[in-house]
mmCIF file of C-alpha atoms in Angstrom:
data_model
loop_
_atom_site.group_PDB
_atom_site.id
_atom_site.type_symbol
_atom_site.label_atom_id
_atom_site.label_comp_id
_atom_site.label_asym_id
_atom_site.label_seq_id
_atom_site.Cartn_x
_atom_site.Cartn_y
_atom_site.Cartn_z
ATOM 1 C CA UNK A 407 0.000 0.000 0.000
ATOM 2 C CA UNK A 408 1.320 3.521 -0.356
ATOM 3 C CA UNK A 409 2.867 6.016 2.535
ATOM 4 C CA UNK A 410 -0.817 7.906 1.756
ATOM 5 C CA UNK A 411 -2.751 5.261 2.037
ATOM 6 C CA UNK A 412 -4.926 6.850 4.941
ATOM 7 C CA UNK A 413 -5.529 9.812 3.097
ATOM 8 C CA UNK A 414 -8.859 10.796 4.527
ATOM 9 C CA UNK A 415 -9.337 8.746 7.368
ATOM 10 C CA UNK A 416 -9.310 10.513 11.146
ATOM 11 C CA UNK A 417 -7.320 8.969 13.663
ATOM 12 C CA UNK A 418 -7.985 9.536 17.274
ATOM 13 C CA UNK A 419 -5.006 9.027 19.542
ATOM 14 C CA UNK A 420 -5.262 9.278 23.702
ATOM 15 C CA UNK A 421 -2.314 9.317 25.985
ATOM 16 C CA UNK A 422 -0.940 10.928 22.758
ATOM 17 C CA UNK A 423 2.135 12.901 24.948
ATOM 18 C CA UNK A 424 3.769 9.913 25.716
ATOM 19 C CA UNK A 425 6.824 8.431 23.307
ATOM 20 C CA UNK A 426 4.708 5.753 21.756
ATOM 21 C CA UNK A 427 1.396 8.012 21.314
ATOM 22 C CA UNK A 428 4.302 10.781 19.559
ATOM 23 C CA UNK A 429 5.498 8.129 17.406
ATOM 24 C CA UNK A 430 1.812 6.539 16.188
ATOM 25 C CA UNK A 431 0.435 10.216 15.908
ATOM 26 C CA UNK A 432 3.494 11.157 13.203
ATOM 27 C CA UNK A 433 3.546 7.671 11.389
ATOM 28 C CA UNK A 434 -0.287 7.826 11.258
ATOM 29 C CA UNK A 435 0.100 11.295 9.326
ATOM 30 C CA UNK A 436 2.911 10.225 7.257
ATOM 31 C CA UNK A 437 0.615 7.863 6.172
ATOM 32 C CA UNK A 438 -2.042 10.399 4.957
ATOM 33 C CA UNK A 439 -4.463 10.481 8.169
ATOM 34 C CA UNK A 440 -5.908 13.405 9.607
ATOM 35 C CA UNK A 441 -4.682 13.371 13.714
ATOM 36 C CA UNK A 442 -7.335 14.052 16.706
ATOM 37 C CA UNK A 443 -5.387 13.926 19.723
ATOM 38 C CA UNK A 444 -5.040 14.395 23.355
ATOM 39 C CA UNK A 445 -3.457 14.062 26.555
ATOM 40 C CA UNK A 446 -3.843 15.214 29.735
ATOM 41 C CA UNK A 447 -1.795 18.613 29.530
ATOM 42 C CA UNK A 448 -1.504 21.175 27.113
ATOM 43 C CA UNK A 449 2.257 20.515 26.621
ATOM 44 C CA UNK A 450 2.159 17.034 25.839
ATOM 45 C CA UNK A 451 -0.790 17.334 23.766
ATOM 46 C CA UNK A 452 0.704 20.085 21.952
ATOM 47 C CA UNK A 453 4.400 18.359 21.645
ATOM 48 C CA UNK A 454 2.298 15.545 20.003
ATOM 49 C CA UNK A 455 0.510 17.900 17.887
ATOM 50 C CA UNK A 456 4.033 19.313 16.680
ATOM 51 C CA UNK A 457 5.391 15.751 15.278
ATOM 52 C CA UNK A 458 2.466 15.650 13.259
ATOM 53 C CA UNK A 459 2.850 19.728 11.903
ATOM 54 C CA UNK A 460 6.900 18.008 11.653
ATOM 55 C CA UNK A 461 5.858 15.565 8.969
ATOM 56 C CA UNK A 462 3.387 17.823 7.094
ATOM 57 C CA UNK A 463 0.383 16.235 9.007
ATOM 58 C CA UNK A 464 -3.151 17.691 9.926
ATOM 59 C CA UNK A 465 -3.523 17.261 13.594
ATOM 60 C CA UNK A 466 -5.737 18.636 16.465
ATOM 61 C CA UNK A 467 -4.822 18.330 19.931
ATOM 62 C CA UNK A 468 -7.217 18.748 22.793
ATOM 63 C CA UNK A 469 -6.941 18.365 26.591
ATOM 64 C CA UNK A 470 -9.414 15.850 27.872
ATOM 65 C CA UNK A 471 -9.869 14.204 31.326
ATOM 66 C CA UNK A 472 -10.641 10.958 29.924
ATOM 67 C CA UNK A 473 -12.165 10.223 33.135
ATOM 68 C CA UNK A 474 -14.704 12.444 33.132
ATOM 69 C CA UNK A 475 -17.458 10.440 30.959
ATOM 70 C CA UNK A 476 -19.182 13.681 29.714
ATOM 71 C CA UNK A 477 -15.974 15.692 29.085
ATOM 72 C CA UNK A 478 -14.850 12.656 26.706
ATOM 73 C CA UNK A 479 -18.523 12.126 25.321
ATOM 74 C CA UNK A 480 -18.768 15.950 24.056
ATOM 75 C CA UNK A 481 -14.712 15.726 22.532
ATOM 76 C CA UNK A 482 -15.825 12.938 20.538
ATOM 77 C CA UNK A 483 -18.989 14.859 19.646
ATOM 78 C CA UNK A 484 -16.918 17.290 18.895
ATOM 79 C CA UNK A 485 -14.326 15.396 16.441
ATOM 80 C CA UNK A 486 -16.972 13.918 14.503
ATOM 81 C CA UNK A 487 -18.443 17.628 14.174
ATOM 82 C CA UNK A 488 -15.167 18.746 12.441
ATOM 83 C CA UNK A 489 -14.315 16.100 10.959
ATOM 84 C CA UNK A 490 -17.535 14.167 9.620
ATOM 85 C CA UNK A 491 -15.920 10.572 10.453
ATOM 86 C CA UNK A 492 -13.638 8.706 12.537
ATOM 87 C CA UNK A 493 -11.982 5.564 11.165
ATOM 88 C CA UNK A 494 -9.379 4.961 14.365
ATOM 89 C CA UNK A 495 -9.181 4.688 18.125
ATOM 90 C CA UNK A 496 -5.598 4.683 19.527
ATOM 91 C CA UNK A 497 -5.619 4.179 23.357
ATOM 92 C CA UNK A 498 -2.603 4.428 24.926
ATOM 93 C CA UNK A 499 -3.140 5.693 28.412
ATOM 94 C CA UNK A 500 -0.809 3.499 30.594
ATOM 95 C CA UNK A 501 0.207 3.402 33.759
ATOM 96 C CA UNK A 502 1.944 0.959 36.054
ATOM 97 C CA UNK A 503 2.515 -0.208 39.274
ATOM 98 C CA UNK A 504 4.025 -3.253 41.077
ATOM 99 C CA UNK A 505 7.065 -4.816 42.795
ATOM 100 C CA UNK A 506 5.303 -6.333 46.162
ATOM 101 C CA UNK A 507 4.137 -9.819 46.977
ATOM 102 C CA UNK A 508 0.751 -9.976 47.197
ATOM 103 C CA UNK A 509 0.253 -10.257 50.944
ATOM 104 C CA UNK A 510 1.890 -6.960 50.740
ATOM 105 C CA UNK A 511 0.635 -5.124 47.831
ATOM 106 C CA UNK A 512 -1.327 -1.461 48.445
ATOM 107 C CA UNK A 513 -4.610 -2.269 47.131
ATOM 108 C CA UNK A 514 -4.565 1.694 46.222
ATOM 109 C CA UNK A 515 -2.265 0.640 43.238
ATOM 110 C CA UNK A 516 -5.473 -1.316 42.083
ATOM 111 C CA UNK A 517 -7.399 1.662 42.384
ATOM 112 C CA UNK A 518 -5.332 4.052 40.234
ATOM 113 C CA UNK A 519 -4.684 1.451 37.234
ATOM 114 C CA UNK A 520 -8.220 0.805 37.109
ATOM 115 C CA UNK A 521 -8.700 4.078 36.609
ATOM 116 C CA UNK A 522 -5.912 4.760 34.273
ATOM 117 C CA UNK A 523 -5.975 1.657 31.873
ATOM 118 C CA UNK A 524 -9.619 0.537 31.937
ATOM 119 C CA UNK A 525 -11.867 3.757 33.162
ATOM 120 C CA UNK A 526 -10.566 5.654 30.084
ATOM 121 C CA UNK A 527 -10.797 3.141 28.040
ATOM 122 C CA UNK A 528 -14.619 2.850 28.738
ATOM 123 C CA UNK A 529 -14.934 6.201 28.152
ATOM 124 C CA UNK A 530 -13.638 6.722 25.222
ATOM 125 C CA UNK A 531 -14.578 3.614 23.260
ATOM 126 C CA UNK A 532 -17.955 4.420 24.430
ATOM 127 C CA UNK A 533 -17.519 8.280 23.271
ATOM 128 C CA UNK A 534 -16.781 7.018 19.464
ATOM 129 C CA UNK A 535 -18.208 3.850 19.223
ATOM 130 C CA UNK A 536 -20.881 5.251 16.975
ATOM 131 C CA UNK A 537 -18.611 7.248 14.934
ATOM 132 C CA UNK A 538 -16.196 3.802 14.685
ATOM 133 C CA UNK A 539 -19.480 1.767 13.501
ATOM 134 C CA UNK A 540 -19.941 3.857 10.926
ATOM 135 C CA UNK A 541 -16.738 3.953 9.261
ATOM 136 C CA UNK A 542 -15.795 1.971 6.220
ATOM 137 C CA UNK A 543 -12.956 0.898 7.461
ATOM 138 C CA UNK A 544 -12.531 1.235 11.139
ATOM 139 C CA UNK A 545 -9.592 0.079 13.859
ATOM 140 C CA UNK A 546 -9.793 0.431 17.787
ATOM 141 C CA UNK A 547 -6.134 -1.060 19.440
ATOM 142 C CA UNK A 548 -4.789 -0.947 22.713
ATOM 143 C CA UNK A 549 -1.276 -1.893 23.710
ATOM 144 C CA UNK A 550 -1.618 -4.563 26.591
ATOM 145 C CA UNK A 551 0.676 -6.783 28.253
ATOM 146 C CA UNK A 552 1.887 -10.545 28.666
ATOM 147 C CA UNK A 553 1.419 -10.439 32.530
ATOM 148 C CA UNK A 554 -2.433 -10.277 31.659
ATOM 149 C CA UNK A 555 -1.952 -13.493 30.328
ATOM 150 C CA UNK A 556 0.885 -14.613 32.918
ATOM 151 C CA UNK A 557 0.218 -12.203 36.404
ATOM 152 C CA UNK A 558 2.954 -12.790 39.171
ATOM 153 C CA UNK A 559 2.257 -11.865 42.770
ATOM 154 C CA UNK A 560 4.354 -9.235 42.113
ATOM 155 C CA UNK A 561 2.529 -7.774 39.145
ATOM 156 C CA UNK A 562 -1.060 -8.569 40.574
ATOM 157 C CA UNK A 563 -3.069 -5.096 40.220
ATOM 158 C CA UNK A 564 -1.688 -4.338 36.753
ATOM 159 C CA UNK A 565 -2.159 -7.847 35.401
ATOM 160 C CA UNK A 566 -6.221 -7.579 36.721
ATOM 161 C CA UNK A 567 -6.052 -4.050 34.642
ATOM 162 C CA UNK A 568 -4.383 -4.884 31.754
ATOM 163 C CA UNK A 569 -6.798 -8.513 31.690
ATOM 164 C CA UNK A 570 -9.681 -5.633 32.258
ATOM 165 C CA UNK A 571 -8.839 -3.410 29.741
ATOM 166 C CA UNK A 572 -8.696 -7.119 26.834
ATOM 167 C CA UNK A 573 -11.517 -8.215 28.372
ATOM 168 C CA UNK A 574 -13.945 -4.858 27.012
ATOM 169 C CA UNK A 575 -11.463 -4.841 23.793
ATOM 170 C CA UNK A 576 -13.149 -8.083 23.338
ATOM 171 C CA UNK A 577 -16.777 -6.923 23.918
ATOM 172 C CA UNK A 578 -16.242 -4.470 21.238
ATOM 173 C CA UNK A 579 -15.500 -6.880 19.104
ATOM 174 C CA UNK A 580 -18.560 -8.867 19.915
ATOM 175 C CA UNK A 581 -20.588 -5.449 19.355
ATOM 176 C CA UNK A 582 -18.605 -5.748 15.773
ATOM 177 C CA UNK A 583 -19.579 -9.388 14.771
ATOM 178 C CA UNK A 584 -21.620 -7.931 12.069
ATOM 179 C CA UNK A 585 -19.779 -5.328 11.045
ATOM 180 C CA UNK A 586 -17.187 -6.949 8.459
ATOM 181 C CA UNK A 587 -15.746 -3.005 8.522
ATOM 182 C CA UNK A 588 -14.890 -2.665 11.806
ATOM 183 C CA UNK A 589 -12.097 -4.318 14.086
ATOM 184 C CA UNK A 590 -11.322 -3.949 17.267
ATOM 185 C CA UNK A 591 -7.283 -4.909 18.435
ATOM 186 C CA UNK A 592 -4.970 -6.081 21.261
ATOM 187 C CA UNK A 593 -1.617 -5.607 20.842
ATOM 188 C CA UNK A 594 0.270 -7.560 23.396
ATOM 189 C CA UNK A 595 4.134 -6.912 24.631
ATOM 190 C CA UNK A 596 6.295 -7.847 27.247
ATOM 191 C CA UNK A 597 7.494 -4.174 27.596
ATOM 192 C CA UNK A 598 8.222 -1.135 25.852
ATOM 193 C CA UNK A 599 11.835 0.223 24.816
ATOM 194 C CA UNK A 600 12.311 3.987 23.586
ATOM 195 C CA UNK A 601 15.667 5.567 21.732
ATOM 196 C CA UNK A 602 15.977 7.266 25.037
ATOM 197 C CA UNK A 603 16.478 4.131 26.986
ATOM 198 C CA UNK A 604 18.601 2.888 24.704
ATOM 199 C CA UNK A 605 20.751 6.066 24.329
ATOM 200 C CA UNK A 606 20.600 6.126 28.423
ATOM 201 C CA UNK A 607 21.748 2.308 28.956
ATOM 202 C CA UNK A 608 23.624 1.633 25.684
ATOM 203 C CA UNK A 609 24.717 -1.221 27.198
ATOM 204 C CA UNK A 610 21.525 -2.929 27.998
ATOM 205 C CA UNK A 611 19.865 -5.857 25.940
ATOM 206 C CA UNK A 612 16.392 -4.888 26.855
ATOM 207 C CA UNK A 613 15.541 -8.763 26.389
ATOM 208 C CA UNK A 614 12.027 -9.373 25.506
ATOM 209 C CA UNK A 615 11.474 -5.756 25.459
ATOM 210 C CA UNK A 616 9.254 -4.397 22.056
ATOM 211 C CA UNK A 617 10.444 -0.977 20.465
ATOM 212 C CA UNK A 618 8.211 1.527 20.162
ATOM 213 C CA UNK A 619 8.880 1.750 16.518
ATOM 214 C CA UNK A 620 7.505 -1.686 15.768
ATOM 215 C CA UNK A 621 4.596 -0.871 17.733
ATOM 216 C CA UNK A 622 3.789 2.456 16.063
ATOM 217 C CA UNK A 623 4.333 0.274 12.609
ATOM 218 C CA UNK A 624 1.779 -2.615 14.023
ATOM 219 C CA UNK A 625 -1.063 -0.098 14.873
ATOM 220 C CA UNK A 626 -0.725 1.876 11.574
ATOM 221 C CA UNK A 627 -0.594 -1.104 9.789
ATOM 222 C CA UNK A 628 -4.211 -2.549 11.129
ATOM 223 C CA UNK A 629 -5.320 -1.124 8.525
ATOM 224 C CA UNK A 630 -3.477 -3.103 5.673
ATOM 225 C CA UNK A 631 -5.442 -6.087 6.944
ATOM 226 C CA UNK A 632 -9.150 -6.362 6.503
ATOM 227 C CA UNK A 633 -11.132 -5.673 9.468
ATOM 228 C CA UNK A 634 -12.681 -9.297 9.253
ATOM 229 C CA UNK A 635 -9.798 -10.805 9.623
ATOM 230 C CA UNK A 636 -8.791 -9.197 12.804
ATOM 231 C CA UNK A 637 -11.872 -8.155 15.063
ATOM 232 C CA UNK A 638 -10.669 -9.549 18.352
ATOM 233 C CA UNK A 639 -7.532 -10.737 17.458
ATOM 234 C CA UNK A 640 -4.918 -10.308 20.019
ATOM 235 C CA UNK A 641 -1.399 -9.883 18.217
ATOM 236 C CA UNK A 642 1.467 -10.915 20.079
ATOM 237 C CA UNK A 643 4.520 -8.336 19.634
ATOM 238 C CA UNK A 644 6.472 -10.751 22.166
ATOM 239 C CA UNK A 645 6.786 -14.438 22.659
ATOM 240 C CA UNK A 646 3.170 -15.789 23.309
ATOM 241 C CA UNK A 647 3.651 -18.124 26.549
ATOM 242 C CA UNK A 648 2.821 -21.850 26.287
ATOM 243 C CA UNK A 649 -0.952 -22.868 27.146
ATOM 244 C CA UNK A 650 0.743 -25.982 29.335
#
């Protein structure tokens, strides 16, 4: 397919400050998509925002508290005001916590990731589920992680989050089972390595570890697959653990 082969489609991207949201907001416009994005401040949304101007891109960055059901319900009113459609749902609000045995872990860690990774997800597949429906060719992905599939004591509140956040990825997909245009994704890594960490620890393997690059290439390329052949696929960017 060409580097413009999203010309015309709209792209919403949360948690769009972050290095992997920068990265999918830029490829997605190098690709020919028009960019809604947001974050939770001004200057991440707007550093975001300034990839995409970087490449040549069309974006729009808005602050949002994605937790606030309303707030997200009238942004997504508002994209598909301006821009008629919306063919893509990026979420890539993260957050993690960890590194206590379970006897021991703050149950308040439960409460934030819940929040963070499965809260805003609600709300904004909720917000642009309509809009999604209606596309021609639509993609909703989140980035999830192997401990959802393989929790340790250690790892126990963001494995339940993570297994959350798949879990209504997959009841999307069931809301999809008739609609041969629509798709909705897990993406599933171990962990996530940035040139930064690299540059910082140039010595480091980073084992197991998934670049953002290939993830940023995975999501935009959803859409060289047809949507039938990937509603509720989960797509393993790591090694997928044995079933025994």
């Amino acid at each position: 397919m060409s580097a413009a082969d999203l010309a015309g489609r709209v792209v919403v991207v949360t948690g769009a400050g972050g290095a992997l949201g920068g990265l999918v907001c830029e490829q997605a416009a190098r690709r020919g998509a028009a960019v809604e994005l947001c974050d939770r401040t001004a200057p991440l949304a707007e550093e975001a925002a300034g990839r995409v101007a970087g490449v040549g891109g069309d974006a729009t960055a808005t602050v949002v508290d994605l937790l606030d059901a309303d707030a997200t319900a009238r942004w997504g009113v508002d994209v598909v005001a301006r821009r008629g459609r919306v063919d893509g749902l990026v979420h890539l609000v993260g957050g993690w916590r960890g590194g206590a045995p379970l006897a021991q872990a703050d149950l308040a860690d439960w409460d934030l990731l819940q929040q963070l990774l499965v809260r805003t997800l609600q709300t904004t597949s909720q917000a642009f589920h309509a809009a999604l429906t209606a596309s021609d060719d639509a993609r909703l992905v989140i980035v999830s992680a192997k401990e959802a599939h393989r929790p340790t004591q250690k790892n126990a509140a963001y494995a339940a989050a993570k297994a959350a956040a798949e879990a209504w990825v997959q009841a999307i997909a069931h809301s999809w089972k008739d609609v041969p245009t629509a798709a909705a994704v897990t993406l599933v890594v171990t962990g996530l390595v940035t040139p930064q960490m690299r540059a910082d620890r140039p010595d480091a393997a980073f084992t197991n570890l998934t670049d953002i690059d290939e993830v940023a290439r995975a999501v935009t390329g959803l859409w060289d697959r047809p949507a039938s052949d990937l509603n509720g696929a989960r797509l393993w960017l790591t090694p997928e653990p044995s079933r025994t």
